[in-house]
CSV table of C-alpha atoms and ligand atoms in Angstrom, one decimal:
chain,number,residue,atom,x,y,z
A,1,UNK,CA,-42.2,30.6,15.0
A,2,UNK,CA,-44.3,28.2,13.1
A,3,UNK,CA,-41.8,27.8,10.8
A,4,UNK,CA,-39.4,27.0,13.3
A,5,UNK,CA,-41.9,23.7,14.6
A,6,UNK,CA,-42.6,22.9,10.9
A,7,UNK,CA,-38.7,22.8,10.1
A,8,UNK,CA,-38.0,20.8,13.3
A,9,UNK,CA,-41.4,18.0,12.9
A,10,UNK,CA,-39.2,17.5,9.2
A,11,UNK,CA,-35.6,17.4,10.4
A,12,UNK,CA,-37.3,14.0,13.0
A,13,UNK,CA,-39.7,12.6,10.1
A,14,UNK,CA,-37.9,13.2,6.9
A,15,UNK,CA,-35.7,10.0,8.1
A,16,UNK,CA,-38.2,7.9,8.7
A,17,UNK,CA,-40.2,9.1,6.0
A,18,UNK,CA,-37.0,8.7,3.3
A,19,UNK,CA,-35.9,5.1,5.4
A,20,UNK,CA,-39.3,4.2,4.7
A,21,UNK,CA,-39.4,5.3,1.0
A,22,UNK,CA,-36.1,3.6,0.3
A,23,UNK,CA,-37.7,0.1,1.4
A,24,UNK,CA,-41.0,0.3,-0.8
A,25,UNK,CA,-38.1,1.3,-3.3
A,26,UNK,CA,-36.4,-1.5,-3.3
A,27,UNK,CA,-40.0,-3.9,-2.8
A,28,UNK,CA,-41.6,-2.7,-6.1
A,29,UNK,CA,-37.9,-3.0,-8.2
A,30,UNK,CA,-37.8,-7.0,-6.9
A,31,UNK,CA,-41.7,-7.2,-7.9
A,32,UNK,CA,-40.5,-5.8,-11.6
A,33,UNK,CA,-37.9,-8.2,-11.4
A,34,UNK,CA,-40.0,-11.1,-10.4
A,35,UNK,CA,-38.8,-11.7,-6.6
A,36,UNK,CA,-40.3,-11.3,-3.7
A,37,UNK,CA,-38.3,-8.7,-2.2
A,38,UNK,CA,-37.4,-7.4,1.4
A,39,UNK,CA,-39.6,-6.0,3.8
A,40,UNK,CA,-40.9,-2.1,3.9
A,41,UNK,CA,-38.1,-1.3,7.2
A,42,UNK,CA,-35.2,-3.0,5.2
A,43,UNK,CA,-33.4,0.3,4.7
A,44,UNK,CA,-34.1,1.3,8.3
A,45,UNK,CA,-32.7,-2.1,9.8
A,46,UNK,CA,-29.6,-1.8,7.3
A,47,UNK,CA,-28.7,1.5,9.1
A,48,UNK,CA,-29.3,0.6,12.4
A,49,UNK,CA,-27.1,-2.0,11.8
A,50,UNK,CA,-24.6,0.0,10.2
A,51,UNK,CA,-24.4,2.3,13.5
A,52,UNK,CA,-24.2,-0.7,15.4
A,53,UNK,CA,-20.5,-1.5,14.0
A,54,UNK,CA,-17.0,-1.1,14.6
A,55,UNK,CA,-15.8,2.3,13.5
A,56,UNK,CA,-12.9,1.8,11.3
A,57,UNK,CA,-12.1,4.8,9.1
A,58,UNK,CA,-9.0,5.8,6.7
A,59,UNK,CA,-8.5,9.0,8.2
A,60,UNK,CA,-10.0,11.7,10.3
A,61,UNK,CA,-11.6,13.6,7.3
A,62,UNK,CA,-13.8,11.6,6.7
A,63,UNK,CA,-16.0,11.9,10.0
A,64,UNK,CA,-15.8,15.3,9.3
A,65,UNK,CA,-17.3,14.6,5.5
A,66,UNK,CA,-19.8,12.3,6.7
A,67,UNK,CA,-21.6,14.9,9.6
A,68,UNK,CA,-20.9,18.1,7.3
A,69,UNK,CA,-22.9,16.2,4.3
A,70,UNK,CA,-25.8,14.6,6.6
A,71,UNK,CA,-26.2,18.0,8.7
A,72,UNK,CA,-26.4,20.0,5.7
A,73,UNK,CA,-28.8,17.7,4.0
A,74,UNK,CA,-30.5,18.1,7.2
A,75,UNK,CA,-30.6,21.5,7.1
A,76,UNK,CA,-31.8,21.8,3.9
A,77,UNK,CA,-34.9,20.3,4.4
A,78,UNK,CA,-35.2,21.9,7.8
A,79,UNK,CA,-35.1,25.4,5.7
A,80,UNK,CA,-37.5,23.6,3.4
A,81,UNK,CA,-40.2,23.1,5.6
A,82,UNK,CA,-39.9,26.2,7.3
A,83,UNK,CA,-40.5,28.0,4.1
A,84,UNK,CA,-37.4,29.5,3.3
A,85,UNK,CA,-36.1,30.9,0.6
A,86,UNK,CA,-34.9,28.3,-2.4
A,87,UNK,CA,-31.6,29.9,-3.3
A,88,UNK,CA,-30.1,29.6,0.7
A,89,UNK,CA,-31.5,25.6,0.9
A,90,UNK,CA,-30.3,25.2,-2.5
A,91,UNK,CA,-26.9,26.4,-1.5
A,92,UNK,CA,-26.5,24.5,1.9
A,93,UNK,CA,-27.3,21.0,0.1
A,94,UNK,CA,-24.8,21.9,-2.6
A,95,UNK,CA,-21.9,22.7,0.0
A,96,UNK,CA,-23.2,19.4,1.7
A,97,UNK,CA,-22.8,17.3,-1.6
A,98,UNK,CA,-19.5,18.5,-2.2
A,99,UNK,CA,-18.3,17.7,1.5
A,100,UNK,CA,-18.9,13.7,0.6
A,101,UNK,CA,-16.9,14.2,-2.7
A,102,UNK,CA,-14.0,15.3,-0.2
A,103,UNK,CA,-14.5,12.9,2.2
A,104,UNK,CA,-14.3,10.1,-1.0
A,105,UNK,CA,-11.2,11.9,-2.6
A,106,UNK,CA,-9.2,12.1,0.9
A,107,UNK,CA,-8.9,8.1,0.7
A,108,UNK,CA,-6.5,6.7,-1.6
A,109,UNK,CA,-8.5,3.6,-3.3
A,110,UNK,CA,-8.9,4.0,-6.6
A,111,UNK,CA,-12.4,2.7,-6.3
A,112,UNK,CA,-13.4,5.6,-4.4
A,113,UNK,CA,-11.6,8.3,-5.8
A,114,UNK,CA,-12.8,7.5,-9.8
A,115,UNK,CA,-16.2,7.2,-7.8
A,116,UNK,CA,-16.1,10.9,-6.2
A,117,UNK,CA,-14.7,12.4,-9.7
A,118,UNK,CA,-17.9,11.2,-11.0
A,119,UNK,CA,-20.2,12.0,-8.6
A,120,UNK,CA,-18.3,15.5,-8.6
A,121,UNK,CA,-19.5,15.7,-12.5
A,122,UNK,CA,-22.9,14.5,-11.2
A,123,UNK,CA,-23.3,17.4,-9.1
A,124,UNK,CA,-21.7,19.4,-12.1
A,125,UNK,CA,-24.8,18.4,-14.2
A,126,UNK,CA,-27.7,18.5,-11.7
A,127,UNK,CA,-27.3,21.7,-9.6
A,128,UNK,CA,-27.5,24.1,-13.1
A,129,UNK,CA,-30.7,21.7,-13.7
A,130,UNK,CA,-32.4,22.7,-10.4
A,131,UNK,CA,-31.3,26.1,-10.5
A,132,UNK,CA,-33.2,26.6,-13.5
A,133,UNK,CA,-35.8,25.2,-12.5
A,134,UNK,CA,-35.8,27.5,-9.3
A,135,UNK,CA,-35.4,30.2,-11.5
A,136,UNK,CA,-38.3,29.6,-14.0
A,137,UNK,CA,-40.5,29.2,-10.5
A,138,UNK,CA,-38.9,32.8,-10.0
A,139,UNK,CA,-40.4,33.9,-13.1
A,140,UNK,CA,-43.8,32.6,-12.6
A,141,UNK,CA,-44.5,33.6,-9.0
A,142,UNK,CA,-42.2,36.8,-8.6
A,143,UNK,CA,-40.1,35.6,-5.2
A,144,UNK,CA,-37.6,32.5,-4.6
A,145,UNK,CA,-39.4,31.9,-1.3
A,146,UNK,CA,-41.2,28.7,-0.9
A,147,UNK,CA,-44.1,30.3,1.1
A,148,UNK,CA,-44.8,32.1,-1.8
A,149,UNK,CA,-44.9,29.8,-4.2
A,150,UNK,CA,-46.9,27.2,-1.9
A,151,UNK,CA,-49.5,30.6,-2.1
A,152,UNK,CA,-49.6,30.8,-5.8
A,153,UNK,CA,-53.0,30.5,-6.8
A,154,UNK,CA,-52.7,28.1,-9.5
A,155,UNK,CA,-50.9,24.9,-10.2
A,156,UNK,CA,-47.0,25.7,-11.5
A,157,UNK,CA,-46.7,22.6,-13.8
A,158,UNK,CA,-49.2,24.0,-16.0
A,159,UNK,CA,-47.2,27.2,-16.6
A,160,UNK,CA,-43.8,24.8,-16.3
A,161,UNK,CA,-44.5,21.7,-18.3
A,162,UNK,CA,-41.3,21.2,-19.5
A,163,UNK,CA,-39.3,22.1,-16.9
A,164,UNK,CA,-40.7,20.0,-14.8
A,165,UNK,CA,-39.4,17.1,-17.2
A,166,UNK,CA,-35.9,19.1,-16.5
A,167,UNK,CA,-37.0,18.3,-12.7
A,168,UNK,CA,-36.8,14.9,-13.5
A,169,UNK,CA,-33.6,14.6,-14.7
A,170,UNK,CA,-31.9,16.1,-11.7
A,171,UNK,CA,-34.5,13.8,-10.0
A,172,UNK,CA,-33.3,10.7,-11.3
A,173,UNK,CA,-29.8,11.5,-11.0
A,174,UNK,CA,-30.1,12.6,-7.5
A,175,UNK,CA,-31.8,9.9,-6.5
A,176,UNK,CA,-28.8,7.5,-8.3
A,177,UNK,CA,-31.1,5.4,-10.8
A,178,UNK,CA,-30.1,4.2,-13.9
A,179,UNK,CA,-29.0,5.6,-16.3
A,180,UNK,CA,-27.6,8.0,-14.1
A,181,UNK,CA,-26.3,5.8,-11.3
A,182,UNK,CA,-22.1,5.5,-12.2
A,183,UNK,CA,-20.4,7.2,-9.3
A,184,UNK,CA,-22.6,4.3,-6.9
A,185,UNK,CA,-25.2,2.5,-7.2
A,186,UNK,CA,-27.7,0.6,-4.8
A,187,UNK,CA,-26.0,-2.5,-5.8
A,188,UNK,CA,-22.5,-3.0,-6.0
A,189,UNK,CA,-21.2,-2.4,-9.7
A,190,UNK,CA,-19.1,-4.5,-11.5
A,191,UNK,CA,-16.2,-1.9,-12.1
A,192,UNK,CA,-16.6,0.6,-9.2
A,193,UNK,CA,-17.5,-2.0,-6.1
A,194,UNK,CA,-19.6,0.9,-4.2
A,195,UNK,CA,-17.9,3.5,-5.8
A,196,UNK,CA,-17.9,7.1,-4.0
A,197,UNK,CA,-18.9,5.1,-0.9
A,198,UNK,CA,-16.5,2.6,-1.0
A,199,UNK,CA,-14.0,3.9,1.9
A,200,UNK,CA,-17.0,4.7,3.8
A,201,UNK,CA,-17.7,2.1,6.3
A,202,UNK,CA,-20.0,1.3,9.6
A,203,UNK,CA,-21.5,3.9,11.5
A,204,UNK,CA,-20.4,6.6,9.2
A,205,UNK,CA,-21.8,4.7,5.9
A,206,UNK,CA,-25.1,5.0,7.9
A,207,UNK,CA,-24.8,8.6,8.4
A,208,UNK,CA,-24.7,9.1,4.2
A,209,UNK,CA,-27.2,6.6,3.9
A,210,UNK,CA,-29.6,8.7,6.4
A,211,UNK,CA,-28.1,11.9,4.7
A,212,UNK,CA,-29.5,10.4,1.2
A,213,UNK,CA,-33.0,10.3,2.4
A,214,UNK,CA,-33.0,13.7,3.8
A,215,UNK,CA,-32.0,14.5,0.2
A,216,UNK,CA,-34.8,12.4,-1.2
A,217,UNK,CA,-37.1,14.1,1.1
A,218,UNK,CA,-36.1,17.3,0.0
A,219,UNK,CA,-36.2,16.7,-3.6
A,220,UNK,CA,-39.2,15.3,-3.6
A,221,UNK,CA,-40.6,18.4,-1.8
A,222,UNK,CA,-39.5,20.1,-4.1
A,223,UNK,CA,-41.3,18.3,-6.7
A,224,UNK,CA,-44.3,18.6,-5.1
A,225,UNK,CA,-44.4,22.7,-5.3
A,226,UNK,CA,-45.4,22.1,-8.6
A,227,UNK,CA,-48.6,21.3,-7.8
A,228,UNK,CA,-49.2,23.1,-4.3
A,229,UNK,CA,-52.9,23.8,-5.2
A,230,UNK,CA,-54.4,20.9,-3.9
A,231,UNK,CA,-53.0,17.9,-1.2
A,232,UNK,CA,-54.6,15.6,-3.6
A,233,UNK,CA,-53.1,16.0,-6.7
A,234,UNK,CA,-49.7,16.9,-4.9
A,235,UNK,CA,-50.0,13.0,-3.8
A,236,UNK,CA,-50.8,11.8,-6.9
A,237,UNK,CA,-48.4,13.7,-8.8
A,238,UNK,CA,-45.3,12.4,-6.5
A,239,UNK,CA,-46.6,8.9,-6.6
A,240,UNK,CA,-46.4,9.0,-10.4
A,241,UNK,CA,-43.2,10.7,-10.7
A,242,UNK,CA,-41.7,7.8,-8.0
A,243,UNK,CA,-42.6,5.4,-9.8
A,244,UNK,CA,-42.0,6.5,-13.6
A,245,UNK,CA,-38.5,6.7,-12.0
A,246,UNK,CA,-38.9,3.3,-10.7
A,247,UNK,CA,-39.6,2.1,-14.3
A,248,UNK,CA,-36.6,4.3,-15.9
A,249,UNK,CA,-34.5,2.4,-13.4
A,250,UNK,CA,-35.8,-0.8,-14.0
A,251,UNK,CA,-35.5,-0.6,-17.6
A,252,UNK,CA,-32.2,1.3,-18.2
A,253,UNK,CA,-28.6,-0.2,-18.6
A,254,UNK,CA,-26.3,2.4,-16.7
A,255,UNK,CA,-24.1,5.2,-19.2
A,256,UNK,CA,-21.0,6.8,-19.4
A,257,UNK,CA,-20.5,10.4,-17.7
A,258,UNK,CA,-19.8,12.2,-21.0
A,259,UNK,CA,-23.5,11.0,-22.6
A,260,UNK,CA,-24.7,12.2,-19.6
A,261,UNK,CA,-23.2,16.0,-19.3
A,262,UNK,CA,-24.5,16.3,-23.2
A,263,UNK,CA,-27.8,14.6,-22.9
A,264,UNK,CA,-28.7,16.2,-19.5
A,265,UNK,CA,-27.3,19.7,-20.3
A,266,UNK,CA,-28.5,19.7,-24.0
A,267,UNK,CA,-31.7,18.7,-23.3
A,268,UNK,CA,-32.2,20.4,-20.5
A,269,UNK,CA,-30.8,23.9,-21.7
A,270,UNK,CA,-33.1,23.3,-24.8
A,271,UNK,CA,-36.1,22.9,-22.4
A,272,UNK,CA,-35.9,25.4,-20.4
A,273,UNK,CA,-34.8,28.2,-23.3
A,274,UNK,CA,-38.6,26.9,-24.8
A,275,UNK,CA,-40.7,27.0,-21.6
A,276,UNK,CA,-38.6,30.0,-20.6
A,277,UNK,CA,-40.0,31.8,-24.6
A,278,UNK,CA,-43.1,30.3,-23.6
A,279,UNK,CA,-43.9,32.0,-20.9
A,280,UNK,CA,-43.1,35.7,-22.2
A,281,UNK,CA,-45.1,34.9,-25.4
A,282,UNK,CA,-48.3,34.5,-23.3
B,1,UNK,CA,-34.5,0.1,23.5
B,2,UNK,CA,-32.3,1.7,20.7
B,3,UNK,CA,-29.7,-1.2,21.3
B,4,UNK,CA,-32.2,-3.7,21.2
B,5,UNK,CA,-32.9,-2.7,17.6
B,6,UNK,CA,-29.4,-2.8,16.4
B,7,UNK,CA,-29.1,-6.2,17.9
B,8,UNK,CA,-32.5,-7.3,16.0
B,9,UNK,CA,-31.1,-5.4,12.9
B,10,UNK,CA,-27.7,-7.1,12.7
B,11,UNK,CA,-29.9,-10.1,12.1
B,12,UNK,CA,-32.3,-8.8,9.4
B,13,UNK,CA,-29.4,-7.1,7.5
B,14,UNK,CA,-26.4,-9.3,6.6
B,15,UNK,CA,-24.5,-7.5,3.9
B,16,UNK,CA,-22.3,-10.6,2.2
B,17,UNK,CA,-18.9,-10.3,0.3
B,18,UNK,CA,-17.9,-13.5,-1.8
B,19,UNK,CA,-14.2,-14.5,-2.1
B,20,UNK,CA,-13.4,-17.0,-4.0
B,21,UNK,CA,-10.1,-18.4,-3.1
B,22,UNK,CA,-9.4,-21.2,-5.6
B,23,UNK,CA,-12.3,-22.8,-6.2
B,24,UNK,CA,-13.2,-24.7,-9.2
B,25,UNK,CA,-16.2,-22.2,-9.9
B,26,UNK,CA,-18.2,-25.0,-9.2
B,27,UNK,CA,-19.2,-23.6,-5.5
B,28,UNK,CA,-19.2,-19.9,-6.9
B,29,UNK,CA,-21.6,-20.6,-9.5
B,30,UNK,CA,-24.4,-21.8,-6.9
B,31,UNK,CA,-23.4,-19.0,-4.3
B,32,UNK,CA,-24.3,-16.8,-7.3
B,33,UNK,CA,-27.4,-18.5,-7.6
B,34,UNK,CA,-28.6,-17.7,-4.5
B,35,UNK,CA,-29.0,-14.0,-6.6
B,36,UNK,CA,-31.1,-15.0,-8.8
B,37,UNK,CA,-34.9,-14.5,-8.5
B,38,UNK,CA,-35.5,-18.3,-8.1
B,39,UNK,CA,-33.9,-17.9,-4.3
B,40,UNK,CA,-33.8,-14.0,-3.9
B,41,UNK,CA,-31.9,-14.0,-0.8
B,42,UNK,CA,-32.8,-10.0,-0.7
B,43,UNK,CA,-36.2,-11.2,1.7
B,44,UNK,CA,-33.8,-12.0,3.9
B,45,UNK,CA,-31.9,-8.3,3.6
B,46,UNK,CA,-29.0,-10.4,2.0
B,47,UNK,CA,-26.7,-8.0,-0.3
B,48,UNK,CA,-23.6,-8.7,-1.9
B,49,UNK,CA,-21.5,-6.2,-1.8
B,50,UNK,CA,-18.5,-6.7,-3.0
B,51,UNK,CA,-16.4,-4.9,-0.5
B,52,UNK,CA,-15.3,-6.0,2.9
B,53,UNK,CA,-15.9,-2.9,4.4
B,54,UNK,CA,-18.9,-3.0,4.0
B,55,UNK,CA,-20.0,-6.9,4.4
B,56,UNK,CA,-20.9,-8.5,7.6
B,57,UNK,CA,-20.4,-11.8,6.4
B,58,UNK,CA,-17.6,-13.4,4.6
B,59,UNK,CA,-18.4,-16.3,2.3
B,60,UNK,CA,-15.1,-18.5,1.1
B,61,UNK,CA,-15.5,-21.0,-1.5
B,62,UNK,CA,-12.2,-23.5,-2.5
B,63,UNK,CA,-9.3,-24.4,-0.7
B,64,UNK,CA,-6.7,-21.9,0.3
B,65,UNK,CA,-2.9,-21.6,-1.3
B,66,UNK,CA,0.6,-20.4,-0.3
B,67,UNK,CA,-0.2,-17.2,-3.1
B,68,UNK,CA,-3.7,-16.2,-1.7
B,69,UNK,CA,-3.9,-16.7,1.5
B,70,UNK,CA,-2.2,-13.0,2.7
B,71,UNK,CA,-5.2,-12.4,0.7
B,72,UNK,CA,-7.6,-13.5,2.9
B,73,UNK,CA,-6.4,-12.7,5.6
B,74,UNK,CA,-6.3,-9.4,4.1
B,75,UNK,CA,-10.1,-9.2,3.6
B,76,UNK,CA,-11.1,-10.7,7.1
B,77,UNK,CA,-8.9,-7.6,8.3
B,78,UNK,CA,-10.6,-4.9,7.0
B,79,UNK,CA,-14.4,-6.4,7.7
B,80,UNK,CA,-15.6,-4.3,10.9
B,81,UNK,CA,-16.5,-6.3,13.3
B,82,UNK,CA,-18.9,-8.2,14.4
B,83,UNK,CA,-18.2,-10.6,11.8
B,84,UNK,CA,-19.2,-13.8,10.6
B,85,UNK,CA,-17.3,-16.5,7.8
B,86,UNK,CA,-18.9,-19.1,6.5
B,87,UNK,CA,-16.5,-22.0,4.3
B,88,UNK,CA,-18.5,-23.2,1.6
B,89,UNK,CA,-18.0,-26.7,-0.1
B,90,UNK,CA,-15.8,-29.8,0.3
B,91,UNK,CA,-12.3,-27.8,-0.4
B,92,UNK,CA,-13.1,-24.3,1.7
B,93,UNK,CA,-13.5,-27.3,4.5
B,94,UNK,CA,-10.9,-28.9,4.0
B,95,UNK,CA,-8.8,-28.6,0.7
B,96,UNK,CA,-11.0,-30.9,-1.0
B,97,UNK,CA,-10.0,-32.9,-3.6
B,98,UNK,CA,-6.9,-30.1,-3.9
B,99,UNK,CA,-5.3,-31.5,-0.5
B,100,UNK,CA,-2.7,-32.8,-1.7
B,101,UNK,CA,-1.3,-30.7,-4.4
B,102,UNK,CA,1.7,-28.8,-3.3
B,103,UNK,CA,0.6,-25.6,-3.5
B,104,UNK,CA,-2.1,-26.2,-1.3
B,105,UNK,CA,-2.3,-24.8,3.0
B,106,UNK,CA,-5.7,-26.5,3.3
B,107,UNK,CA,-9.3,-25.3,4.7
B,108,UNK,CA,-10.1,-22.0,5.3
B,109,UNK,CA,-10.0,-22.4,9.0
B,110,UNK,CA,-6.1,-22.7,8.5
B,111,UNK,CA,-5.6,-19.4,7.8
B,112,UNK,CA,-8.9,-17.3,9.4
B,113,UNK,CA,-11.4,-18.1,11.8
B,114,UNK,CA,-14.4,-19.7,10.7
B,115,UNK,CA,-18.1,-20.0,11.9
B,116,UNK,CA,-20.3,-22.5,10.0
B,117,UNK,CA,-19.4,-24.8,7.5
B,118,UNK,CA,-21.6,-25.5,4.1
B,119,UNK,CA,-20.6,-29.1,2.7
B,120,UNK,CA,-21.1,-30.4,-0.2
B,121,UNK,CA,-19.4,-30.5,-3.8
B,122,UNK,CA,-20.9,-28.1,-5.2
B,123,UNK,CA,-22.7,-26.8,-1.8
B,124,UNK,CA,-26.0,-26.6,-2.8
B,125,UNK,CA,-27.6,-22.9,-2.8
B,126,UNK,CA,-30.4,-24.0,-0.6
B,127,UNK,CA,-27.1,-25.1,1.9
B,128,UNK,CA,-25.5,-22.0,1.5
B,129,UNK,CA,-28.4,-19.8,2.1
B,130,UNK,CA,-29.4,-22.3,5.5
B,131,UNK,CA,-25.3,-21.6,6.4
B,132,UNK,CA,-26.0,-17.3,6.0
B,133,UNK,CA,-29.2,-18.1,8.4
B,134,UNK,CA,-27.0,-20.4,10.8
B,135,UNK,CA,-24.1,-17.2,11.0
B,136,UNK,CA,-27.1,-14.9,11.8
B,137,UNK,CA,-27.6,-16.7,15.0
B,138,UNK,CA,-24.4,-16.0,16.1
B,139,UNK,CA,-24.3,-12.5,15.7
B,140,UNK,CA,-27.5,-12.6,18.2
B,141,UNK,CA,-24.5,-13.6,20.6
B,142,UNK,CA,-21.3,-12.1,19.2
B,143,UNK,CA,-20.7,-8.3,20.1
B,144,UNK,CA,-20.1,-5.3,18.7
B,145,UNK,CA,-16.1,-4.4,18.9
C,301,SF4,S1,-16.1,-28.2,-3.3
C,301,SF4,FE1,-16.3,-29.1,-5.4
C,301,SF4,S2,-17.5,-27.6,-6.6
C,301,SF4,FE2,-16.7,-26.6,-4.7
C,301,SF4,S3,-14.8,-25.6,-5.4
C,301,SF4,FE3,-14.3,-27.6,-4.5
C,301,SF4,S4,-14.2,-29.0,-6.2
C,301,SF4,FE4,-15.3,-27.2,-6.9
C-alpha cells in the first residue's frame, strides 16, 4: 500500500521534477558558454506549448509510439518508487524505448529513419551497460529489489567503484550528451535536423519530451542507490554526477556510432569483469 | 487555468526555422548572429530548429524565384499551426535590389502569408530579434488550429 502512494507521488512529480531539471540543464550549459541563458521553466513552457498545437502526424502509429514510450517511461519510475524489483522496471523502459524507435522508423524521411537506426544501436549499447550494473548490485546485496538495496547497510559505490563509472556511460548516453548525442540532440544537428524526433511534431513531440524526463528521473534514481546510506551524500553524489555530465557535454565534439559500440562496450565489459574479480577476491 | 498557460507559453517558447530563399547571405549571416552569445536569443526561449515541424515561426530572408517558391510554400505547409512568418531585409520585402531580374516573383508576401516585416539591407540582428518579439504578440491573439 505504501508503495502504491510512493509510486503514484513520482508518476505526478517526476515531470515536474525532470521539466525542471532540463531548464537548470540548459541555464548552466549557456553560463559555460558565456550567455545568459533561458529561465529555470523553459523546458516546461516549451511543452506546454507543444500540447497547445495543431496535431499533424504522418500516420496513426505514431500516437500509438508516442503514449506506449511516455506510459512505459512512466511506469518505470512508478515501479521505481514503489520499490520494485530492477529486472521488471528495467524491462518496461526498454519495451518503451524501442516503441519510439518504431514510431521513428514507420515515417519515411530519411532524417528520421537514419535517426531511429541509431538510437536503436544506442539502446543496443546502454541496456547491457545497466544490466550489469543491476547485476553487480545483485551480487553485492543478494536480491534485484530496490527495497533491498535502499536497506543495505553500507554505501554500494564503495564495493562498486567502477561500475558506477559503467553507470555513467549509460548515463550520458541516456541522457543524449555529447559524445553520445547522434541519433538527436538538444539542438538541431547539422546532418540529422532533430533526428529520431524529426517526424514527431506538436502535442505528440511533447509527450517524448515529458517521456525523457521520466527517464531522467528514473536514471538518476537509479544513480542515487549507490549511495542510499545517507540523504546527504545521495544529494551530493547526484549533484556531482549532473554536472560532470554537464562538463563532458560541454567539452565534447559529438562521435560516430561504431567508436561508440567499441569504446562503451570495451570499456565497459573491461570494468565490470575487474570490479566483478574484485569483489570475489575480498 | 491549464489553457492560460499554453497561451503564456506560446509566447515564451518560439521555436524558429530559417529559410533562406535567395538571399545574398548578407541577411542570413546576421539572422545567424542572433546565435551567438553576443545576442543569445535562447533568454528569450528562441531555438532554431531546423525543421518546420517543429518551428513556430518562419524567418525568410531574400527575394523569392520561379524555382523555390513551391519550396516555400512547401515549408509554410508543414509548420503546425498557429504560425507566425517574419520577411527579413529589403528583398524578402520586396525583391530587393533582385526585382527586376527575370527570374524573380518578388516579396515573400507573393507567395505566403506574412506577419512582420524586418527592413533593412542587411536587417540588423537587433531588427530581427525586435521582428521575433513583434510575431510573439500576435500569437497572444492568433489561435490554436
Ligand atoms: S536585403 Fe540586402 S543583405 Fe539581405 S539578402 Fe537582400 S541584398 Fe542581401
Amino acid at each position: 500500500m505504501q508503495g502504491l502512494i510512493f509510486a503514484i507521488i513520482a508518476v505526478v512529480f517526476a515531470p515536474v521534477a525532470g521539466g525542471l531539471l532540463a531548464g537548470l540543464d540548459r541555464r548552466v550549459t549557456a553560463w559555460m558558454q558565456s550567455r545568459q541563458g533561458p529561465p529555470i521553466m523553459q523546458a516546461i513552457y516549451d511543452a506546454a506549448k507543444l500540447f497547445g498545437k495543431e496535431k499533424l502526424v504522418v500516420n496513426r502509429w505514431q500516437i500509438l509510439c508516442a503514449w506506449v514510450y511516455l506510459i512505459a517511461a512512466a511506469m518505470s519510475v512508478g515501479l521505481f518508487f514503489a520499490q520494485a524489483d530492477l529486472l521488471i522496471i528495467f524491462f518496461v523502459q526498454a519495451a518503451g524505448a524501442v516503441f519510439l524507435v518504431m514510431g521513428a522508423l514507420s515515417a519515411r524521411s530519411p532524417y528520421s529513419q537514419i535517426g531511429a537506426q541509431r538510437e536503436l544501436i544506442q539502446i543496443l549499447t546502454y541496456e547491457p551497460m545497466l544490466i550489469l550494473v543491476f547485476v553487480s548490485m545483485y551480487l553485492v546485496v543478494g536480491s534485484f529489489n530496490v527495497s533491498d538495496i535502499l536497506a543495505y547497510e553500507s554505501p554500494l559505490i564503495a564495493k562498486l567503484p567502477l561500475m558506477f563509472i559503467v553507470l555513467g556511460y549509460a548515463l550520458t548516453i541516456k541522457l543524449r550528451k555529447s559524445p553520445f548525442d547522434f541519433s538527436t540532440s538538444h539542438h538541431g544537428h547539422q546532418e540529422l535536423v532533430k533526428g529520431v524526433l524529426t517526424e514527431y511534431s506538436g502535442p505528440f513531440l511533447a509527450l517524448i519530451e515529458v517521456a525523457h524526463w521520466y527517464e531522467t528521473v528514473l536514471i538518476l534514481g537509479v544513480t542515487a542507490l549507490f549511495w542510499a546510506t545517507s540523504w546527504y551524500w545521495m544529494l551530493l553524489l547526484l549533484v556531482c554526477v549532473y554536472f560532470a555530465e554537464l562538463l563532458i557535454d560541454n567539452t565534447m565534439a559529438r562521435m560516430t556510432w561504431r567508436w561508440m559500440l567499441r569504446y562503451v562496450w570495451g570499456i565497459g565489459l573491461a570494468l565490470s569483469f575487474i570490479n566483478f574479480i574484485w569483489l570475489y577476491a575480498r | 487555468m491549464f489553457k492560460g498557460f499554453i497561451d503564456k507559453s506560446r509566447a515564451k517558447s518560439p521555436w524558429i526555422m530559417h529559410f533562406d530563399c535567395g538571399s545574398c547571405n548578407g541577411c542570413d549571416i546576421e539572422t545567424l548572429a542572433c546565435l551567438t552569445p553576443l545576442y543569445d536569443v535562447e533568454r528569450f526561449g528562441i531555438i532554431n530548429v531546423g525543421n518546420p515541424k517543429h518551428a513556430d515561426v518562419l524567418l525568410v530572408t531574400g527575394c523569392v524565384n520561379h524555382r523555390n517558391k513551391s519550396v516555400l510554400r512547401n515549408i509554410y505547409e508543414q509548420m503546425p499551426s498557429p504560425k507566425a512568418v517574419i520577411a527579413i531585409g529589403a528583398c524578402g520585402l520586396t525583391g530587393g535590389i533582385f526585382r527586376d531580374c527575370y527570374n524573380v516573383v518578388g516579396g515573400v508576401d507573393k507567395v505566403i502569408p506574412v506577419d512582420v516585416y524586418v527592413p533593412g539591407c542587411p536587417a540588423r540582428p537587433e531588427a530581427i530579434i525586435d521582428g521575433v518579439v513583434e510575431a510573439l504578440n500576435l500569437f497572444q491573439q492568433k489561435q490554436a488550429g
